[in-house]
Amino acid sequence: MNQIELFFDQSFPKNTYHHVLQLFLNKRRHRISEHTVARIFYNLYPIGEDLNNPVITVLTRDWIKKYIDELWLHYAPDTMRTKIGDIRQFFKWCKKKKHLSKNVAKHVKPIRRRRQRRTKAVPEADIKKLIDHLAEQIRHLVYRDIFGILQINSEAQWSDSEVKVLRDLFITAFLYETGARAGELSKLGSRAMNQAPQMNTNAYLITVVGKTNDRDYIFTNHTAELWRIWQQVRPQERPEFEIIGWAKSHPHAKIKTNGISQMLVRRCQEIEIRPFRAHALRHAKVRRSRRIVGLEITSQLVDHSHIDTTRGYANIDDDELAAAAIKTGIQYDIWK
């Protein structure tokens, strides 16, 4: 029997802190999850423990303030947010049910969730590690000729898993370079893609069906090379879609938006990096482009309808803040 079950089975003297807490939790335990009951219990039970379960009227505003000040020495803001929220909720209920004449936690201000500074973008090092991981698995199947053009090794036989590796590499490269959404790549038709890399150039324009209208994206010759190889080894089923999915128990079909994200998560797990989904690559495109070419051109690269949308994607992350702190910190050796 765990601590929470023991608590509910005990009989406490009437009007003591733990007796009132028991009443409070019993009113809620059938309407909320076991996880929430446990959280509230562990946030509120220690108050009675600290005071040896006194009559609840002993608790004062000053004691609650001192207790919370001490909690701040041991817990992070995210943890304190729930602790303070539960304390406020409990003592408000105590006043309402007349266990206390006044709400002794009324003065305790809730901690508002501040806007997250960290961007949703995946670190560039992780993207490179994933691309290298996929490329390494099929490196023996391709080579560059004397003109530097990527070719298929005619003597090599592609297994089903290797074809999927190439597909996943193309997906990752396309999303990384264009910042396109997974849903847009999912709906990309073969005809549109066939027309894009016809010119012998270093960058190619592709028009895709976007969330609200058509979107224009640009990718480089690195992604175009992968596409040309993909065209030669891809399964012939569902030729109208550029990207298809398949498995032993499922026929070839247009790959689903969530299927692209699930693929990325699975590939990340293979190399033990923090998993990310497809939209994180769009954020990474914005963050990377903002640093190199500025916000206005970045907005056009990802085809945002308004620059304010791009600005929302381009949050300053912790790495940039750390670099800024170093640049603006002490620039000399204190001991010299």
GROMACS .gro file of C-alpha atoms in nm:
model
  336
    1MET     CA    1   0.000   0.000   0.000
    2ASN     CA    2   0.150   0.335  -0.102
    3GLN     CA    3   0.156   0.658   0.095
    4ILE     CA    4  -0.154   0.802  -0.072
    5GLU     CA    5  -0.364   0.492  -0.001
    6LEU     CA    6  -0.244   0.491   0.361
    7PHE     CA    7  -0.342   0.858   0.389
    8PHE     CA    8  -0.698   0.791   0.273
    9ASP     CA    9  -0.731   0.494   0.512
   10GLN     CA   10  -0.624   0.690   0.819
   11SER     CA   11  -0.856   0.866   1.064
   12PHE     CA   12  -0.736   1.212   1.159
   13PRO     CA   13  -0.872   1.429   1.441
   14LYS     CA   14  -1.150   1.654   1.318
   15ASN     CA   15  -1.047   1.996   1.186
   16THR     CA   16  -0.679   1.909   1.174
   17TYR     CA   17  -0.490   1.998   0.859
   18HIS     CA   18  -0.471   1.639   0.729
   19HIS     CA   19  -0.839   1.579   0.806
   20VAL     CA   20  -0.936   1.880   0.596
   21LEU     CA   21  -0.692   1.777   0.321
   22GLN     CA   22  -0.853   1.433   0.320
   23LEU     CA   23  -1.197   1.591   0.270
   24PHE     CA   24  -1.059   1.809  -0.009
   25LEU     CA   25  -0.905   1.518  -0.198
   26ASN     CA   26  -1.203   1.288  -0.146
   27LYS     CA   27  -1.425   1.546  -0.315
   28ARG     CA   28  -1.199   1.539  -0.621
   29ARG     CA   29  -1.045   1.193  -0.648
   30HIS     CA   30  -1.337   1.050  -0.851
   31ARG     CA   31  -1.338   1.343  -1.096
   32ILE     CA   32  -0.967   1.376  -1.170
   33SER     CA   33  -0.693   1.134  -1.271
   34GLU     CA   34  -0.481   0.936  -1.025
   35HIS     CA   35  -0.181   1.132  -1.148
   36THR     CA   36  -0.347   1.463  -1.056
   37VAL     CA   37  -0.455   1.330  -0.715
   38ALA     CA   38  -0.096   1.225  -0.648
   39ARG     CA   39   0.040   1.563  -0.754
   40ILE     CA   40  -0.199   1.756  -0.529
   41PHE     CA   41  -0.128   1.520  -0.238
   42TYR     CA   42   0.250   1.554  -0.259
   43ASN     CA   43   0.222   1.932  -0.299
   44LEU     CA   44  -0.007   1.980   0.004
   45TYR     CA   45   0.068   1.695   0.248
   46PRO     CA   46   0.413   1.827   0.356
   47ILE     CA   47   0.251   2.141   0.506
   48GLY     CA   48   0.081   1.928   0.771
   49GLU     CA   49   0.399   1.724   0.818
   50ASP     CA   50   0.604   2.036   0.890
   51LEU     CA   51   0.365   2.140   1.166
   52ASN     CA   52   0.286   1.789   1.300
   53ASN     CA   53  -0.072   1.804   1.169
   54PRO     CA   54  -0.208   2.098   1.369
   55VAL     CA   55  -0.563   2.230   1.381
   56ILE     CA   56  -0.597   2.403   1.046
   57THR     CA   57  -0.685   2.739   1.201
   58VAL     CA   58  -0.324   2.760   1.328
   59LEU     CA   59  -0.208   2.836   0.974
   60THR     CA   60  -0.159   3.204   0.910
   61ARG     CA   61  -0.082   3.425   0.615
   62ASP     CA   62   0.272   3.491   0.743
   63TRP     CA   63   0.345   3.119   0.788
   64ILE     CA   64   0.227   3.039   0.434
   65LYS     CA   65   0.445   3.319   0.295
   66LYS     CA   66   0.751   3.192   0.482
   67TYR     CA   67   0.680   2.833   0.373
   68ILE     CA   68   0.661   2.932   0.004
   69ASP     CA   69   0.977   3.144   0.030
   70GLU     CA   70   1.162   2.837   0.155
   71LEU     CA   71   1.022   2.624  -0.129
   72TRP     CA   72   1.177   2.864  -0.378
   73LEU     CA   73   1.520   2.764  -0.248
   74HIS     CA   74   1.466   2.403  -0.355
   75TYR     CA   75   1.244   2.397  -0.664
   76ALA     CA   76   1.252   2.528  -1.019
   77PRO     CA   77   0.985   2.774  -1.146
   78ASP     CA   78   0.794   2.506  -1.340
   79THR     CA   79   0.764   2.294  -1.024
   80MET     CA   80   0.673   2.596  -0.813
   81ARG     CA   81   0.397   2.685  -1.059
   82THR     CA   82   0.202   2.371  -0.973
   83LYS     CA   83   0.284   2.382  -0.601
   84ILE     CA   84   0.159   2.739  -0.567
   85GLY     CA   85  -0.145   2.663  -0.782
   86ASP     CA   86  -0.244   2.372  -0.559
   87ILE     CA   87  -0.186   2.572  -0.239
   88ARG     CA   88  -0.404   2.856  -0.367
   89GLN     CA   89  -0.677   2.615  -0.476
   90PHE     CA   90  -0.679   2.429  -0.141
   91PHE     CA   91  -0.700   2.731   0.087
   92LYS     CA   92  -0.961   2.897  -0.131
   93TRP     CA   93  -1.172   2.581  -0.087
   94CYS     CA   94  -1.107   2.586   0.291
   95LYS     CA   95  -1.255   2.933   0.320
   96LYS     CA   96  -1.549   2.844   0.098
   97LYS     CA   97  -1.629   2.538   0.313
   98LYS     CA   98  -1.577   2.745   0.633
   99HIS     CA   99  -1.281   2.545   0.761
  100LEU     CA  100  -1.105   2.882   0.776
  101SER     CA  101  -1.249   3.227   0.829
  102LYS     CA  102  -1.030   3.371   0.555
  103ASN     CA  103  -0.817   3.252   0.267
  104VAL     CA  104  -0.463   3.262   0.411
  105ALA     CA  105  -0.311   3.199   0.064
  106LYS     CA  106  -0.502   3.477  -0.112
  107HIS     CA  107  -0.194   3.699  -0.117
  108VAL     CA  108   0.014   3.430  -0.290
  109LYS     CA  109   0.033   3.527  -0.654
  110PRO     CA  110   0.018   3.255  -0.920
  111ILE     CA  111   0.319   3.207  -1.145
  112ARG     CA  112   0.220   3.290  -1.500
  113ARG     CA  113   0.371   3.081  -1.774
  114ARG     CA  114   0.611   3.313  -1.945
  115ARG     CA  115   0.664   3.304  -2.317
  116GLN     CA  116   0.916   3.036  -2.393
  117ARG     CA  117   1.248   3.174  -2.505
  118ARG     CA  118   1.358   2.847  -2.656
  119THR     CA  119   1.275   2.799  -3.022
  120LYS     CA  120   1.106   2.485  -3.151
  121ALA     CA  121   1.385   2.447  -3.403
  122VAL     CA  122   1.605   2.138  -3.394
  123PRO     CA  123   1.981   2.203  -3.343
  124GLU     CA  124   2.179   2.219  -3.665
  125ALA     CA  125   2.425   1.961  -3.533
  126ASP     CA  126   2.143   1.710  -3.488
  127ILE     CA  127   2.014   1.769  -3.842
  128LYS     CA  128   2.362   1.713  -3.984
  129LYS     CA  129   2.405   1.401  -3.773
  130LEU     CA  130   2.076   1.260  -3.901
  131ILE     CA  131   2.157   1.337  -4.266
  132ASP     CA  132   2.504   1.182  -4.231
  133HIS     CA  133   2.353   0.874  -4.064
  134LEU     CA  134   2.112   0.818  -4.353
  135ALA     CA  135   2.371   0.891  -4.623
  136GLU     CA  136   2.622   0.649  -4.469
  137GLN     CA  137   2.376   0.360  -4.505
  138ILE     CA  138   2.355   0.398  -4.884
  139ARG     CA  139   2.697   0.543  -4.960
  140HIS     CA  140   2.811   0.218  -5.123
  141LEU     CA  141   2.520   0.238  -5.370
  142VAL     CA  142   2.612   0.571  -5.531
  143TYR     CA  143   2.924   0.742  -5.661
  144ARG     CA  144   3.033   1.059  -5.843
  145ASP     CA  145   3.155   1.026  -6.200
  146ILE     CA  146   3.445   1.220  -6.352
  147PHE     CA  147   3.209   1.515  -6.409
  148GLY     CA  148   3.108   1.519  -6.042
  149ILE     CA  149   2.754   1.399  -6.115
  150LEU     CA  150   2.599   1.161  -5.864
  151GLN     CA  151   2.531   0.821  -6.019
  152ILE     CA  152   2.388   0.484  -5.910
  153ASN     CA  153   2.635   0.199  -5.883
  154SER     CA  154   2.502  -0.028  -6.158
  155GLU     CA  155   2.641  -0.339  -5.991
  156ALA     CA  156   2.468  -0.272  -5.660
  157GLN     CA  157   2.128  -0.412  -5.569
  158TRP     CA  158   1.897  -0.192  -5.361
  159SER     CA  159   1.716  -0.367  -5.079
  160ASP     CA  160   1.374  -0.250  -4.963
  161SER     CA  161   1.521  -0.095  -4.650
  162GLU     CA  162   1.786   0.093  -4.850
  163VAL     CA  163   1.520   0.239  -5.080
  164LYS     CA  164   1.341   0.364  -4.768
  165VAL     CA  165   1.666   0.516  -4.639
  166LEU     CA  166   1.703   0.711  -4.964
  167ARG     CA  167   1.341   0.826  -4.942
  168ASP     CA  168   1.389   0.938  -4.583
  169LEU     CA  169   1.712   1.118  -4.674
  170PHE     CA  170   1.534   1.303  -4.956
  171ILE     CA  171   1.247   1.399  -4.722
  172THR     CA  172   1.489   1.532  -4.458
  173ALA     CA  173   1.696   1.725  -4.712
  174PHE     CA  174   1.389   1.873  -4.883
  175LEU     CA  175   1.234   1.993  -4.556
  176TYR     CA  176   1.570   2.118  -4.429
  177GLU     CA  177   1.641   2.323  -4.741
  178THR     CA  178   1.294   2.456  -4.817
  179GLY     CA  179   1.132   2.486  -4.475
  180ALA     CA  180   0.819   2.334  -4.629
  181ARG     CA  181   0.551   2.179  -4.412
  182ALA     CA  182   0.515   1.802  -4.395
  183GLY     CA  183   0.160   1.828  -4.532
  184GLU     CA  184   0.287   2.016  -4.836
  185LEU     CA  185   0.549   1.751  -4.909
  186SER     CA  186   0.290   1.478  -4.853
  187LYS     CA  187   0.071   1.627  -5.128
  188LEU     CA  188   0.359   1.703  -5.365
  189GLY     CA  189   0.279   1.560  -5.707
  190SER     CA  190   0.541   1.392  -5.922
  191ARG     CA  191   0.459   1.616  -6.219
  192ALA     CA  192   0.538   1.936  -6.024
  193MET     CA  193   0.864   1.790  -5.897
  194ASN     CA  194   0.962   1.662  -6.243
  195GLN     CA  195   0.936   2.013  -6.385
  196ALA     CA  196   1.138   2.184  -6.109
  197PRO     CA  197   1.499   2.059  -6.157
  198GLN     CA  198   1.511   2.080  -6.538
  199MET     CA  199   1.745   2.378  -6.553
  200ASN     CA  200   2.116   2.319  -6.487
  201THR     CA  201   2.147   2.555  -6.193
  202ASN     CA  202   2.228   2.556  -5.822
  203ALA     CA  203   1.878   2.638  -5.698
  204TYR     CA  204   1.531   2.524  -5.806
  205LEU     CA  205   1.186   2.668  -5.749
  206ILE     CA  206   0.899   2.435  -5.663
  207THR     CA  207   0.532   2.524  -5.615
  208VAL     CA  208   0.338   2.309  -5.370
  209VAL     CA  209  -0.019   2.305  -5.241
  210GLY     CA  210  -0.001   2.486  -4.908
  211LYS     CA  211  -0.220   2.498  -4.598
  212THR     CA  212  -0.426   2.784  -4.742
  213ASN     CA  213  -0.294   2.834  -5.097
  214ASP     CA  214  -0.001   2.758  -5.325
  215ARG     CA  215   0.346   2.804  -5.178
  216ASP     CA  216   0.677   2.857  -5.354
  217TYR     CA  217   0.994   2.703  -5.212
  218ILE     CA  218   1.353   2.683  -5.331
  219PHE     CA  219   1.593   2.390  -5.292
  220THR     CA  220   1.953   2.340  -5.401
  221ASN     CA  221   2.132   2.094  -5.622
  222HIS     CA  222   2.214   1.872  -5.322
  223THR     CA  223   1.845   1.789  -5.281
  224ALA     CA  224   1.795   1.771  -5.658
  225GLU     CA  225   2.065   1.501  -5.677
  226LEU     CA  226   1.887   1.294  -5.415
  227TRP     CA  227   1.561   1.336  -5.606
  228ARG     CA  228   1.718   1.213  -5.932
  229ILE     CA  229   1.848   0.898  -5.758
  230TRP     CA  230   1.512   0.848  -5.587
  231GLN     CA  231   1.339   0.858  -5.926
  232GLN     CA  232   1.550   0.565  -6.044
  233VAL     CA  233   1.494   0.332  -5.750
  234ARG     CA  234   1.154   0.427  -5.611
  235PRO     CA  235   0.869   0.172  -5.628
  236GLN     CA  236   0.651   0.214  -5.933
  237GLU     CA  237   0.321   0.207  -5.746
  238ARG     CA  238   0.134   0.539  -5.702
  239PRO     CA  239   0.352   0.730  -5.952
  240GLU     CA  240   0.137   1.043  -5.920
  241PHE     CA  241   0.282   1.118  -5.572
  242GLU     CA  242   0.643   1.218  -5.523
  243ILE     CA  243   0.669   1.061  -5.177
  244ILE     CA  244   0.503   0.730  -5.097
  245GLY     CA  245   0.492   0.505  -4.795
  246TRP     CA  246   0.469   0.131  -4.771
  247ALA     CA  247   0.513  -0.159  -4.533
  248LYS     CA  248   0.468  -0.537  -4.535
  249SER     CA  249   0.113  -0.507  -4.409
  250HIS     CA  250   0.022  -0.192  -4.602
  251PRO     CA  251   0.011  -0.125  -4.977
  252HIS     CA  252   0.202   0.159  -5.144
  253ALA     CA  253   0.021   0.489  -5.091
  254LYS     CA  254   0.073   0.862  -5.049
  255ILE     CA  255   0.269   0.912  -4.731
  256LYS     CA  256   0.070   1.074  -4.451
  257THR     CA  257   0.174   1.399  -4.286
  258ASN     CA  258   0.210   1.229  -3.950
  259GLY     CA  259   0.397   0.946  -4.120
  260ILE     CA  260   0.675   1.189  -4.211
  261SER     CA  261   0.706   1.306  -3.851
  262GLN     CA  262   0.697   0.950  -3.721
  263MET     CA  263   0.974   0.858  -3.963
  264LEU     CA  264   1.192   1.144  -3.836
  265VAL     CA  265   1.133   1.045  -3.474
  266ARG     CA  266   1.222   0.685  -3.554
  267ARG     CA  267   1.541   0.784  -3.738
  268CYS     CA  268   1.643   1.014  -3.450
  269GLN     CA  269   1.603   0.726  -3.207
  270GLU     CA  270   1.837   0.515  -3.420
  271ILE     CA  271   2.123   0.755  -3.348
  272GLU     CA  272   2.007   0.852  -2.999
  273ILE     CA  273   1.947   1.222  -3.055
  274ARG     CA  274   1.650   1.410  -2.918
  275PRO     CA  275   1.355   1.322  -3.146
  276PHE     CA  276   1.202   1.600  -3.352
  277ARG     CA  277   0.909   1.621  -3.588
  278ALA     CA  278   0.882   1.766  -3.936
  279HIS     CA  279   0.770   2.115  -3.835
  280ALA     CA  280   1.085   2.158  -3.627
  281LEU     CA  281   1.278   2.165  -3.956
  282ARG     CA  282   1.068   2.462  -4.069
  283HIS     CA  283   1.158   2.646  -3.750
  284ALA     CA  284   1.523   2.554  -3.805
  285LYS     CA  285   1.505   2.699  -4.158
  286VAL     CA  286   1.372   3.027  -4.020
  287ARG     CA  287   1.630   3.046  -3.743
  288ARG     CA  288   1.918   2.963  -3.976
  289SER     CA  289   1.802   3.202  -4.249
  290ARG     CA  290   1.737   3.490  -4.008
  291ARG     CA  291   2.100   3.479  -3.900
  292ILE     CA  292   2.236   3.469  -4.254
  293VAL     CA  293   2.004   3.679  -4.474
  294GLY     CA  294   1.778   3.864  -4.229
  295LEU     CA  295   1.412   3.843  -4.139
  296GLU     CA  296   1.259   3.996  -4.455
  297ILE     CA  297   1.423   3.756  -4.703
  298THR     CA  298   1.361   3.467  -4.464
  299SER     CA  299   0.990   3.548  -4.469
  300GLN     CA  300   0.992   3.513  -4.847
  301LEU     CA  301   1.201   3.195  -4.840
  302VAL     CA  302   0.942   3.013  -4.629
  303ASP     CA  303   0.658   3.197  -4.808
  304HIS     CA  304   0.494   3.346  -4.502
  305SER     CA  305   0.208   3.581  -4.584
  306HIS     CA  306   0.324   3.829  -4.320
  307ILE     CA  307   0.667   3.900  -4.170
  308ASP     CA  308   0.518   3.895  -3.819
  309THR     CA  309   0.455   3.522  -3.864
  310THR     CA  310   0.823   3.473  -3.944
  311ARG     CA  311   0.922   3.682  -3.644
  312GLY     CA  312   0.719   3.447  -3.423
  313TYR     CA  313   0.915   3.150  -3.558
  314ALA     CA  314   1.249   3.321  -3.505
  315ASN     CA  315   1.264   3.327  -3.125
  316ILE     CA  316   1.606   3.388  -2.980
  317ASP     CA  317   1.720   3.055  -2.839
  318ASP     CA  318   1.939   2.971  -2.539
  319ASP     CA  319   2.254   2.922  -2.751
  320GLU     CA  320   2.224   3.270  -2.896
  321LEU     CA  321   2.160   3.420  -2.553
  322ALA     CA  322   2.462   3.237  -2.409
  323ALA     CA  323   2.680   3.367  -2.694
  324ALA     CA  324   2.548   3.719  -2.636
  325ALA     CA  325   2.616   3.691  -2.262
  326ILE     CA  326   2.977   3.592  -2.333
  327LYS     CA  327   3.026   3.877  -2.578
  328THR     CA  328   2.879   4.133  -2.337
  329GLY     CA  329   3.031   3.983  -2.021
  330ILE     CA  330   3.370   4.044  -1.857
  331GLN     CA  331   3.627   4.069  -2.134
  332TYR     CA  332   3.942   4.057  -1.924
  333ASP     CA  333   4.112   3.832  -1.669
  334ILE     CA  334   4.019   3.965  -1.324
  335TRP     CA  335   4.337   3.826  -1.167
  336LYS     CA  336   4.584   4.000  -1.401
   0.00000   0.00000   0.00000
